[in-house]
PDB file of C-alpha atoms in Angstrom:
ATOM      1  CA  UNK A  19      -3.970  11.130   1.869  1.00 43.00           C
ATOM      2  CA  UNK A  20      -1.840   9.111   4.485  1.00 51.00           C
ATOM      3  CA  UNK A  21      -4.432   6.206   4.568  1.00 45.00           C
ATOM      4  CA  UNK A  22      -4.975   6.578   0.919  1.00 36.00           C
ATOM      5  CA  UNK A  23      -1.396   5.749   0.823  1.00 49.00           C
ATOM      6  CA  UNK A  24      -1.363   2.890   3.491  1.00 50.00           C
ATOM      7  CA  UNK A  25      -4.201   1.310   1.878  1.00 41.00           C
ATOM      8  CA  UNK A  26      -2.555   1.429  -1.444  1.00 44.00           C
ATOM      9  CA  UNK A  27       0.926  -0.071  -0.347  1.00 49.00           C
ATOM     10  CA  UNK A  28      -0.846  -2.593   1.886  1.00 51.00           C
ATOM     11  CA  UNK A  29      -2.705  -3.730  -1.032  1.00 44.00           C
ATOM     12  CA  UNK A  30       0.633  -3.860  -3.414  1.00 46.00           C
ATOM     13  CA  UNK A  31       2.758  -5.816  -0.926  1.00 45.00           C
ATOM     14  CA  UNK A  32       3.516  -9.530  -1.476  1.00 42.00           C
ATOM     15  CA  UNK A  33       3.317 -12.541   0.927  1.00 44.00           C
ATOM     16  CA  UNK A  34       6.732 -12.760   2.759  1.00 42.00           C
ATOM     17  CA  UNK A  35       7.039 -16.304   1.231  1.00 44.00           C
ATOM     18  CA  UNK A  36       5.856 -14.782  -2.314  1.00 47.00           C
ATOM     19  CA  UNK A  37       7.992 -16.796  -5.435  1.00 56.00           C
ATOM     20  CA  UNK A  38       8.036 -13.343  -7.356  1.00 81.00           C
ATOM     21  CA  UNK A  39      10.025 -10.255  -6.128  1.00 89.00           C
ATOM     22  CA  UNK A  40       7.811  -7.384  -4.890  1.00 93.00           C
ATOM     23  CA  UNK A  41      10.108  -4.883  -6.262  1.00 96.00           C
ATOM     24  CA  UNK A  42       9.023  -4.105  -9.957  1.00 95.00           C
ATOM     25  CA  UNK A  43       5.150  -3.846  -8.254  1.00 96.00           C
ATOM     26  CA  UNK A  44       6.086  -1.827  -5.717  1.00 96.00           C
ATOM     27  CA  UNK A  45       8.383   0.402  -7.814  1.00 96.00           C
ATOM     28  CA  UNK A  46       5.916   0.736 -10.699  1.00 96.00           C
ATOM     29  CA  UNK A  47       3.153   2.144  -7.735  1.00 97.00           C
ATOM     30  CA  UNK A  48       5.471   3.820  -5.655  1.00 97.00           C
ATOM     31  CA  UNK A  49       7.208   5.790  -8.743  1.00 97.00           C
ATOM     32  CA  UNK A  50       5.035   4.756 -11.971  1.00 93.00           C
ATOM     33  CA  UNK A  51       7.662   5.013 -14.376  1.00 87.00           C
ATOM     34  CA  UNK A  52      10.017   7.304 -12.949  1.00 96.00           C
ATOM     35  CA  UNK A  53      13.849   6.859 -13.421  1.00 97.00           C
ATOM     36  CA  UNK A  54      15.929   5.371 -10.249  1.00 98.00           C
ATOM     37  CA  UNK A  55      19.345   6.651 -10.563  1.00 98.00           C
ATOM     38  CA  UNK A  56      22.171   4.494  -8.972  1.00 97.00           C
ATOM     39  CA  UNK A  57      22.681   5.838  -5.365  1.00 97.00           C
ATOM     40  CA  UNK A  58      25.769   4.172  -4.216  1.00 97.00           C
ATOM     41  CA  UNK A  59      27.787   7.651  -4.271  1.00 96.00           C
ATOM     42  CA  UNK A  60      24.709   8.934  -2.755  1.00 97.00           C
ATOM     43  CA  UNK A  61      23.208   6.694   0.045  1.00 98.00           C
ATOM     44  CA  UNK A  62      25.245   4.180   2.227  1.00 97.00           C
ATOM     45  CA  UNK A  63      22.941   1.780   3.941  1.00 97.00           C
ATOM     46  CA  UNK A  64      23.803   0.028   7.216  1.00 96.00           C
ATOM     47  CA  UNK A  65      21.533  -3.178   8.442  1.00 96.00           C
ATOM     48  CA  UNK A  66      22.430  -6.088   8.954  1.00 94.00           C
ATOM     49  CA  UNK A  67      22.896  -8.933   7.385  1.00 92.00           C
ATOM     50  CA  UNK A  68      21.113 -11.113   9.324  1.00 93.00           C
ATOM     51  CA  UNK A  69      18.807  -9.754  11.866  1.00 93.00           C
ATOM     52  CA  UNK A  70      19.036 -10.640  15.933  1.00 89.00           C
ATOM     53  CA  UNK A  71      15.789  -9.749  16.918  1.00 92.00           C
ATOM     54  CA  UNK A  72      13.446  -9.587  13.864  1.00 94.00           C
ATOM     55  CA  UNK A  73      10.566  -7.427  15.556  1.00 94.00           C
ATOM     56  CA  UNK A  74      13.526  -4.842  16.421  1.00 95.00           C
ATOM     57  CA  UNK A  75      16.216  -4.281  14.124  1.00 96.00           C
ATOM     58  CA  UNK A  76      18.424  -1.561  13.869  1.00 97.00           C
ATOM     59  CA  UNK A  77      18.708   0.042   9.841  1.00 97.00           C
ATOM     60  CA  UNK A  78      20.966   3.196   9.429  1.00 97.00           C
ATOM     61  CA  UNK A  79      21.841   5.702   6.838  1.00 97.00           C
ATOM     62  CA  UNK A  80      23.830   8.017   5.666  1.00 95.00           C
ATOM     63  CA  UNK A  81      22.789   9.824   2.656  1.00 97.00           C
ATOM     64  CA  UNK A  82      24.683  12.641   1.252  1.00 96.00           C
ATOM     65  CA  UNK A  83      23.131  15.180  -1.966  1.00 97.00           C
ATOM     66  CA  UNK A  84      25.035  14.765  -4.541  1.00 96.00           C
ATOM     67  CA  UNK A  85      27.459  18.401  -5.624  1.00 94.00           C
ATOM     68  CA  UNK A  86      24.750  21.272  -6.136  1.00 95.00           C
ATOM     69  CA  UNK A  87      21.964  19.708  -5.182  1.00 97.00           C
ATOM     70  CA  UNK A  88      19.974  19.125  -1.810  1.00 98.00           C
ATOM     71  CA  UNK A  89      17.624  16.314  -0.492  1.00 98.00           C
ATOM     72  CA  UNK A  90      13.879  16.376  -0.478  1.00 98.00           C
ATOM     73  CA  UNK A  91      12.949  13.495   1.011  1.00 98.00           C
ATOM     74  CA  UNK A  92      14.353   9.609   2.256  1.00 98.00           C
ATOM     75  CA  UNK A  93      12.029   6.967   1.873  1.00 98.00           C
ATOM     76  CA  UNK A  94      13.149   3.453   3.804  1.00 98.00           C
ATOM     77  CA  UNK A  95      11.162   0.467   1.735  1.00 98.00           C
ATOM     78  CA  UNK A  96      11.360  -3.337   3.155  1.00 98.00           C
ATOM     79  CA  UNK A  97      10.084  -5.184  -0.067  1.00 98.00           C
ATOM     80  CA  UNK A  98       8.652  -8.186   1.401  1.00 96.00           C
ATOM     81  CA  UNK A  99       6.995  -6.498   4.854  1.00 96.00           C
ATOM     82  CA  UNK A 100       3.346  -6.364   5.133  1.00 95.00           C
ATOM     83  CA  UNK A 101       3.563  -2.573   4.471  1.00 96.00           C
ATOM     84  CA  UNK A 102       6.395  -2.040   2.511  1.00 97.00           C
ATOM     85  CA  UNK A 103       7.018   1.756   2.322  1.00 98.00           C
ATOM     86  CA  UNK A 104       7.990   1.117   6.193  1.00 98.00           C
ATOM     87  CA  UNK A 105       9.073   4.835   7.228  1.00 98.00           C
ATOM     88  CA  UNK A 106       9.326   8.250   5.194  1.00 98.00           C
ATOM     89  CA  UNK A 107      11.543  11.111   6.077  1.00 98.00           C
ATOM     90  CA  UNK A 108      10.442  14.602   4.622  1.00 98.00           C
ATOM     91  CA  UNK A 109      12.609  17.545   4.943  1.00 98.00           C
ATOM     92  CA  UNK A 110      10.741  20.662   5.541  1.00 97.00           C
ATOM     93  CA  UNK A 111      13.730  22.611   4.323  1.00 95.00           C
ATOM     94  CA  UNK A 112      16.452  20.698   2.195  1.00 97.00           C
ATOM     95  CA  UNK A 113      18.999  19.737   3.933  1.00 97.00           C
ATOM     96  CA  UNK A 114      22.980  18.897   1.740  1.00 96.00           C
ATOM     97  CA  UNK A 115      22.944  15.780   4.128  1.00 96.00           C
ATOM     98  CA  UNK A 116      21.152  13.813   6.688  1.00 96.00           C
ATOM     99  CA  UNK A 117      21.558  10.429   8.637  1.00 95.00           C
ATOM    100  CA  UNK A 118      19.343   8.558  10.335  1.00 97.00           C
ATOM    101  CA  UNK A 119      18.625   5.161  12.551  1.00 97.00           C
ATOM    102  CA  UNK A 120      15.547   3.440  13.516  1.00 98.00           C
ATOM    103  CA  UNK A 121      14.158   0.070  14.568  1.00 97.00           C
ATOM    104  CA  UNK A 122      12.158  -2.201  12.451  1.00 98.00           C
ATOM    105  CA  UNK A 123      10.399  -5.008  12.667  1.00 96.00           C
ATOM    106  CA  UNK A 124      11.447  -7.372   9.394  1.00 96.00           C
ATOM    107  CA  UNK A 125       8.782  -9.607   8.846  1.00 95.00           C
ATOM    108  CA  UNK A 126      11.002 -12.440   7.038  1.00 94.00           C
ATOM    109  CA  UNK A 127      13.338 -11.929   4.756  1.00 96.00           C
ATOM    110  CA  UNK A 128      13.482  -9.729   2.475  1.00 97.00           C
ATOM    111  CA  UNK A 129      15.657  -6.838  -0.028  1.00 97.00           C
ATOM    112  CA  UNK A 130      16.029  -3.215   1.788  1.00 98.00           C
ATOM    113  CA  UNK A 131      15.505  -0.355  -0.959  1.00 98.00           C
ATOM    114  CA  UNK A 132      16.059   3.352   0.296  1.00 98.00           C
ATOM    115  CA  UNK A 133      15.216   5.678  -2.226  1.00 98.00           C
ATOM    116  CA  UNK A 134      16.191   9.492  -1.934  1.00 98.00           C
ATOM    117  CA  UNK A 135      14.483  12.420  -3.680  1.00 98.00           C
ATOM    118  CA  UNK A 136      16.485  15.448  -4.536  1.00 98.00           C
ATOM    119  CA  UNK A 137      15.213  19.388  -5.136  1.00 97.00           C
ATOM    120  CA  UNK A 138      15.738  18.715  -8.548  1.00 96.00           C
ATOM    121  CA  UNK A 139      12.884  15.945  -8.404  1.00 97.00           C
ATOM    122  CA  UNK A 140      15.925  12.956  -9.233  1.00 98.00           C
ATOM    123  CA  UNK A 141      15.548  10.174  -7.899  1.00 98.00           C
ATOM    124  CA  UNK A 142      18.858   7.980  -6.017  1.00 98.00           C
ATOM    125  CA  UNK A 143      17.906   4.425  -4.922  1.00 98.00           C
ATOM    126  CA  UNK A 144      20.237   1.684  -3.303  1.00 98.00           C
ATOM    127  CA  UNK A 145      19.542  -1.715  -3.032  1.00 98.00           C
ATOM    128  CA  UNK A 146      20.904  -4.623   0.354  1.00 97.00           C
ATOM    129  CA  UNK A 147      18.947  -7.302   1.836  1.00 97.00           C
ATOM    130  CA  UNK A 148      17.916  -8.593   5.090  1.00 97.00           C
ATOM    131  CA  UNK A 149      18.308 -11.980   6.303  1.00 96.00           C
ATOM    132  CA  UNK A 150      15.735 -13.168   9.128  1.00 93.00           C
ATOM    133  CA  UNK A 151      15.725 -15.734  11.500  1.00 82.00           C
ATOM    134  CA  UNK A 152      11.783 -16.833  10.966  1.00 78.00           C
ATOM    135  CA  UNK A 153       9.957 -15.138  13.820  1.00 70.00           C
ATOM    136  CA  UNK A 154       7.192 -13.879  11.537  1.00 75.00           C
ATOM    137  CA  UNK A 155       7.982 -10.416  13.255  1.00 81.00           C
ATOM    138  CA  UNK A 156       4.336  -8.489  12.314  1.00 87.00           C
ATOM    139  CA  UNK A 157       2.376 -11.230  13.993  1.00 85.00           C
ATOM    140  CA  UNK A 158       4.567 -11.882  16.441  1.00 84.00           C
ATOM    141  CA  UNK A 159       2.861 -11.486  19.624  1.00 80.00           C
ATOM    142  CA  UNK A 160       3.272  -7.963  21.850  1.00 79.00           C
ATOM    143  CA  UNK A 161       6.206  -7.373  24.231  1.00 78.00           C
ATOM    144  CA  UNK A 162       4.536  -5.943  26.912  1.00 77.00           C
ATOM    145  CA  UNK A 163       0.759  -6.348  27.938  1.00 76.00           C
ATOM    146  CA  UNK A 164      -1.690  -4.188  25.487  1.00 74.00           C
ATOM    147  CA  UNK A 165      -3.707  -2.584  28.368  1.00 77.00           C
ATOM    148  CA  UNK A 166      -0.170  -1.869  30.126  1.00 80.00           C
ATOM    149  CA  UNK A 167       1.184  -0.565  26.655  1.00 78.00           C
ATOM    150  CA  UNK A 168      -1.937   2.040  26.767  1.00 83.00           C
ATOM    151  CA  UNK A 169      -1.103   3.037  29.971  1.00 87.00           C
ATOM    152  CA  UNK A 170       2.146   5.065  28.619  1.00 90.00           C
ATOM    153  CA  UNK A 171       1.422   5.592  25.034  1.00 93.00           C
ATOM    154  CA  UNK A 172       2.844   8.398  23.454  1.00 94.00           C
ATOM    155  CA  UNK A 173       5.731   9.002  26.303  1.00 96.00           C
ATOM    156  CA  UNK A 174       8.676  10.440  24.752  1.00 97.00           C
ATOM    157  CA  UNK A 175      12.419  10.601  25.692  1.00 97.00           C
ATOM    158  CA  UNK A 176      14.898  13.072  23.996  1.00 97.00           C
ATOM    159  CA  UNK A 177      18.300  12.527  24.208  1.00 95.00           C
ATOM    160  CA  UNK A 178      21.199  14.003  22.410  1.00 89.00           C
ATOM    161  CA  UNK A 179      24.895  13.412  21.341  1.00 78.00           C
ATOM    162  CA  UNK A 180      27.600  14.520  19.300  1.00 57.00           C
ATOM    163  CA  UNK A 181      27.465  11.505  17.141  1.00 50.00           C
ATOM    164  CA  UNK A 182      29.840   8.770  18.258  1.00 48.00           C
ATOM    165  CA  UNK A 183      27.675   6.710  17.023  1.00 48.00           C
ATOM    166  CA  UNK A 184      26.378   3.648  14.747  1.00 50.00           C
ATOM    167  CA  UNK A 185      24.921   6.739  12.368  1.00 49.00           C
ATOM    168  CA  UNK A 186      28.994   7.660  11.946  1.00 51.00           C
ATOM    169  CA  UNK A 187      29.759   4.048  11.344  1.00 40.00           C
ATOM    170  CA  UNK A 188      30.057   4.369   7.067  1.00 41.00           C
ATOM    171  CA  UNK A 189      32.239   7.329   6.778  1.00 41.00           C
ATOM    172  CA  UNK A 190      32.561  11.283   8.377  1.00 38.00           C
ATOM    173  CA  UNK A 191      29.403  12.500   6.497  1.00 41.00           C
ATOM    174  CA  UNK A 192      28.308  13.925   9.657  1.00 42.00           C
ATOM    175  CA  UNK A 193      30.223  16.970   9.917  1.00 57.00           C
ATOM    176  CA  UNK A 194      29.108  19.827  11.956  1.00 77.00           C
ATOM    177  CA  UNK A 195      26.213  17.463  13.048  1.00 86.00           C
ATOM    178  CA  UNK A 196      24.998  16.131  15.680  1.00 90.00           C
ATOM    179  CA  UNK A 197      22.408  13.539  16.746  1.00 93.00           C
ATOM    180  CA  UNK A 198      19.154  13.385  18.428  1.00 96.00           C
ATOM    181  CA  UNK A 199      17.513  10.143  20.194  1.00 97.00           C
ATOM    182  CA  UNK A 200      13.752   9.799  20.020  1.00 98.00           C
ATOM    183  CA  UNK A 201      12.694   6.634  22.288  1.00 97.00           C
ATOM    184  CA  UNK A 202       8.553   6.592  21.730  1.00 98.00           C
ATOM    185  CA  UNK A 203       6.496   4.438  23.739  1.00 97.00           C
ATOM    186  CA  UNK A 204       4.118   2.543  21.630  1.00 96.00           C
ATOM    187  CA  UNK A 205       3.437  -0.858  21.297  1.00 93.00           C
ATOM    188  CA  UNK A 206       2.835  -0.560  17.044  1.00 94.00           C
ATOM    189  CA  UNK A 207       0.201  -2.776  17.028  1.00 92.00           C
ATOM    190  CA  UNK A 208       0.321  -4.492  12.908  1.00 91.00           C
ATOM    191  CA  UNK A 209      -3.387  -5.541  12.902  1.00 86.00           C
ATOM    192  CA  UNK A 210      -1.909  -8.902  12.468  1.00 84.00           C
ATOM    193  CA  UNK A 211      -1.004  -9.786  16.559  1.00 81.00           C
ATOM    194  CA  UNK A 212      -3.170 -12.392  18.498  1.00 80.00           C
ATOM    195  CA  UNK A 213      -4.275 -11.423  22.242  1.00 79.00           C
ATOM    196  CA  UNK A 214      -2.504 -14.647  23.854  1.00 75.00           C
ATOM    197  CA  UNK A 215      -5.199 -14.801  26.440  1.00 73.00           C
ATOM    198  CA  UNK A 216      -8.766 -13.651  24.401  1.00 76.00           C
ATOM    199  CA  UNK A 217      -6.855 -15.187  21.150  1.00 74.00           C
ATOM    200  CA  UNK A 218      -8.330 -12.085  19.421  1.00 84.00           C
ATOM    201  CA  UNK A 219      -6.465 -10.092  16.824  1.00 87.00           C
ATOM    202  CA  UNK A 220      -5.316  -7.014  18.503  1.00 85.00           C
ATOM    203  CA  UNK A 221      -6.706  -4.194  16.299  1.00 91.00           C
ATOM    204  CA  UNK A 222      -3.772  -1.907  14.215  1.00 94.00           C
ATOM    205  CA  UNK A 223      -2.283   1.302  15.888  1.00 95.00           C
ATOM    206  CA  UNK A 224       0.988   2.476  14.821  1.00 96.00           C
ATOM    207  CA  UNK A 225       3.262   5.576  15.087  1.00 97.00           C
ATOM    208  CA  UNK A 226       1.607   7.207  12.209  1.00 98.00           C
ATOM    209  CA  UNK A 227       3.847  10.608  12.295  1.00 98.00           C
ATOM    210  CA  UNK A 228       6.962  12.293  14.274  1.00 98.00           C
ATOM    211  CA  UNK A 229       7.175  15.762  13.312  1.00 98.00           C
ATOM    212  CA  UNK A 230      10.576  17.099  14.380  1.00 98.00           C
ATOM    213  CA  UNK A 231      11.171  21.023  15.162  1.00 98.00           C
ATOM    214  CA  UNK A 232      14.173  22.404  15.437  1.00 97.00           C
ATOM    215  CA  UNK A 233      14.142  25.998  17.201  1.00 97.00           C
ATOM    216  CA  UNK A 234      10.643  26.343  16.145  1.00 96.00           C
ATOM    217  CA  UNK A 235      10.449  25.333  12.874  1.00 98.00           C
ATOM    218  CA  UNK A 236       9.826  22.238  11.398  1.00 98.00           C
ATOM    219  CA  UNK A 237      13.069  19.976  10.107  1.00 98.00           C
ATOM    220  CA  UNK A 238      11.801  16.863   9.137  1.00 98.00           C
ATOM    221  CA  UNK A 239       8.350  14.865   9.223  1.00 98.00           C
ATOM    222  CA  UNK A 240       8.639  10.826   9.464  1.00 98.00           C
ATOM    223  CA  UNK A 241       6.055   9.029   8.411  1.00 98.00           C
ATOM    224  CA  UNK A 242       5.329   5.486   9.959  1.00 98.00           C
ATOM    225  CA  UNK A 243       4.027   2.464   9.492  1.00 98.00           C
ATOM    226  CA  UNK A 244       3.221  -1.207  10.716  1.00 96.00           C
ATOM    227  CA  UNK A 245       7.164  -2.078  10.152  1.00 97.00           C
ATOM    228  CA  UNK A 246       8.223   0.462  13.065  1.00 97.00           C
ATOM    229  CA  UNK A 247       9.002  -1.463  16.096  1.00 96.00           C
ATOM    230  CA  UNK A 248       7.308  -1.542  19.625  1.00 95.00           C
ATOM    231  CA  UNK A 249       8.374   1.052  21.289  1.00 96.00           C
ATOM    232  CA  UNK A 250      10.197   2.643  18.331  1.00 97.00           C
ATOM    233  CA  UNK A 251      13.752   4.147  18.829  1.00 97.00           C
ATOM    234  CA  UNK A 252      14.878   6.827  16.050  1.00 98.00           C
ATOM    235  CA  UNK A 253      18.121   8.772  15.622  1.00 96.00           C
ATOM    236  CA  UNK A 254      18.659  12.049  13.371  1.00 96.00           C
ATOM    237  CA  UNK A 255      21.633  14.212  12.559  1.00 95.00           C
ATOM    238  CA  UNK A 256      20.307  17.548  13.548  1.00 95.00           C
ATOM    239  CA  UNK A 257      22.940  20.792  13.097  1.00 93.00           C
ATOM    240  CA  UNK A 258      25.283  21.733  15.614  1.00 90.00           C
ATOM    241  CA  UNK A 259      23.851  25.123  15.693  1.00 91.00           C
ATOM    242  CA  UNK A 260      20.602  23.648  16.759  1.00 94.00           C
ATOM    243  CA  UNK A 261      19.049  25.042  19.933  1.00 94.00           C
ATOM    244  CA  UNK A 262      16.164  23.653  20.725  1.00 97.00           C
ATOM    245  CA  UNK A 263      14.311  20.374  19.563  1.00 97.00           C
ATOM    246  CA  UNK A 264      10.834  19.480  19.843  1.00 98.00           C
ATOM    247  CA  UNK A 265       8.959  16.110  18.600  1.00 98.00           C
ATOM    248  CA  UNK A 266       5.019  15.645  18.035  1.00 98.00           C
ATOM    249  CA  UNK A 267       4.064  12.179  17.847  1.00 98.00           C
ATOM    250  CA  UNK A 268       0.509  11.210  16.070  1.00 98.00           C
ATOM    251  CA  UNK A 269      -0.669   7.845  15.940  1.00 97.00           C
ATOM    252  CA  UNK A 270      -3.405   5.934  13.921  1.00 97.00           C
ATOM    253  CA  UNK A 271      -6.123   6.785  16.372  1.00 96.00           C
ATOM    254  CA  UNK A 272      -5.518  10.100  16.627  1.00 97.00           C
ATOM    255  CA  UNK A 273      -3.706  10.342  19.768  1.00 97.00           C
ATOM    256  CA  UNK A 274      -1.141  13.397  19.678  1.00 98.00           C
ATOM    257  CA  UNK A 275       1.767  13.513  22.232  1.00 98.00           C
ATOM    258  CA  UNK A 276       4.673  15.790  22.361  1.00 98.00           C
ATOM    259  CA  UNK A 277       8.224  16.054  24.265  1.00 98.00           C
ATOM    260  CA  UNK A 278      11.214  19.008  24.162  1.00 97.00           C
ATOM    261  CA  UNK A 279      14.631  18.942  25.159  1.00 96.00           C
ATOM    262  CA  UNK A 280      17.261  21.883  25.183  1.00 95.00           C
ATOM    263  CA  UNK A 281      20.085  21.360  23.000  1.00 91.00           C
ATOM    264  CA  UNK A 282      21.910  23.895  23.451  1.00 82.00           C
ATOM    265  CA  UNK A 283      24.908  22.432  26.010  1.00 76.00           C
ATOM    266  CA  UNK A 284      25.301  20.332  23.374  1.00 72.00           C
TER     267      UNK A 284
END
């Protein structure tokens, strides 16, 4: 289903250069016909507005249900990115609020749709845009060495807060929250990166899931894509009364890793 998926959006998305939006496209595949609410009361968006390091920029959200209903599911589109439908965040219980942070790479630039689901199968989307500063950021070529990058694929680091943080920047949505730091090491390899020294395309392998636990059971599976950054960094709001948090990472070649941290000093 997942590559079913990629293939599809892959196939949808429009040159970064492209005269026509990619929006109505992508919203008639994404949502064929289904209504988009206005999700300003609903979803505050922080990125900025223009990026300092395309291949890893920081996007943030707050997102709130609106009164007597809960959220299903947070999808993060950047219109104009090789694969637009760049990271999806589905709640295995729904959850009255949730806030997240992650780092992209923005291919050029390009408008920033997050779209929320709610229980009651609504729809809330909000709208910004992302300025670039032209580094072509999904061909841009790898950080770090790729036979190095193998070497610690899948290494995970937990860390945890009480959420002075950028995800508290927008307003106090956060309360009784607190947040959890996932730094993966991947190098996200778009399919579209040259080997400097072979000057052969370095075949794709992304962060394809991270399926979050919280005291055993599952809170909230993110699915990836080519836009996550090397060596992708992502923050959640997690409850206070959480105990215990543990992350499986899977990427595109199968590779399964997994990390687990104590929360409960926290």
């Amino acid at each position: 289903m997942k590559a079913l998926l990629t293939a599809a959006l892959l196939a949808s998305a429009s040159p970064a250069l492209a005269l026509e939006p990619a929006w109505p496209d992508l919203e008639a595949a994404l949502y064929e016909g289904r209504t988009l609410n206005a999700g300003e009361n609903i979803i505050a968006i922080d990125a900025p507005y223009r990026t300092y390091d395309d291949a890893r920029t920081r996007i943030a959200a707050q997102v709130a249900a609106p009164e007597g209903q809960m959220l299903a599911s947070l999808t993060v589109i950047l219109d104009e990115n090789p694969m637009p439908v760049s990271a999806v965040f589905t709640f295995n219980s729904p959850l009255p609020r949730f806030n997240f942070e992650a780092t992209f790479r923005v291919n050029g630039p390009t408008p920033l749709h997050m779209v929320a689901e709610t229980t009651d199968g609504q729809l809330w989307m909000v709208e910004s845009f992302v300025k670039t500063s032209g580094q072509g950021a999904c061909a841009a070529p790898p950080g770090t060495d790729p036979e190095e990058a193998l070497l610690n694929l899948g290494d995970m680091e937990i860390g945890v807060s009480g959420g002075a943080s950028p995800l508290d920047r927008l307003g106090a949505l956060a309360h009784g929250q607190k947040q959890v730091d996932i730094d993966v090491s991947h190098p996200s390899h778009s399919g579209m990166q040259m080997d400097q020294i072979s000057l052969l395309f370095i075949p794709m392998r992304y962060v394809e899931s991270l399926d979050v636990e919280l005291d055993g059971a599952g809170y909230v599976d993110i699915t990836g894509s080519i836009s996550l950054s090397e060596n992708p960094s992502v923050s959640l709001s997690v409850p206070r009364s959480a105990g215990h948090v543990g992350v499986t990472m899977t990427d595109t070649d199968g590779t399964t890793t997994r990390a687990e941290r104590s929360l409960a000093d926290w």
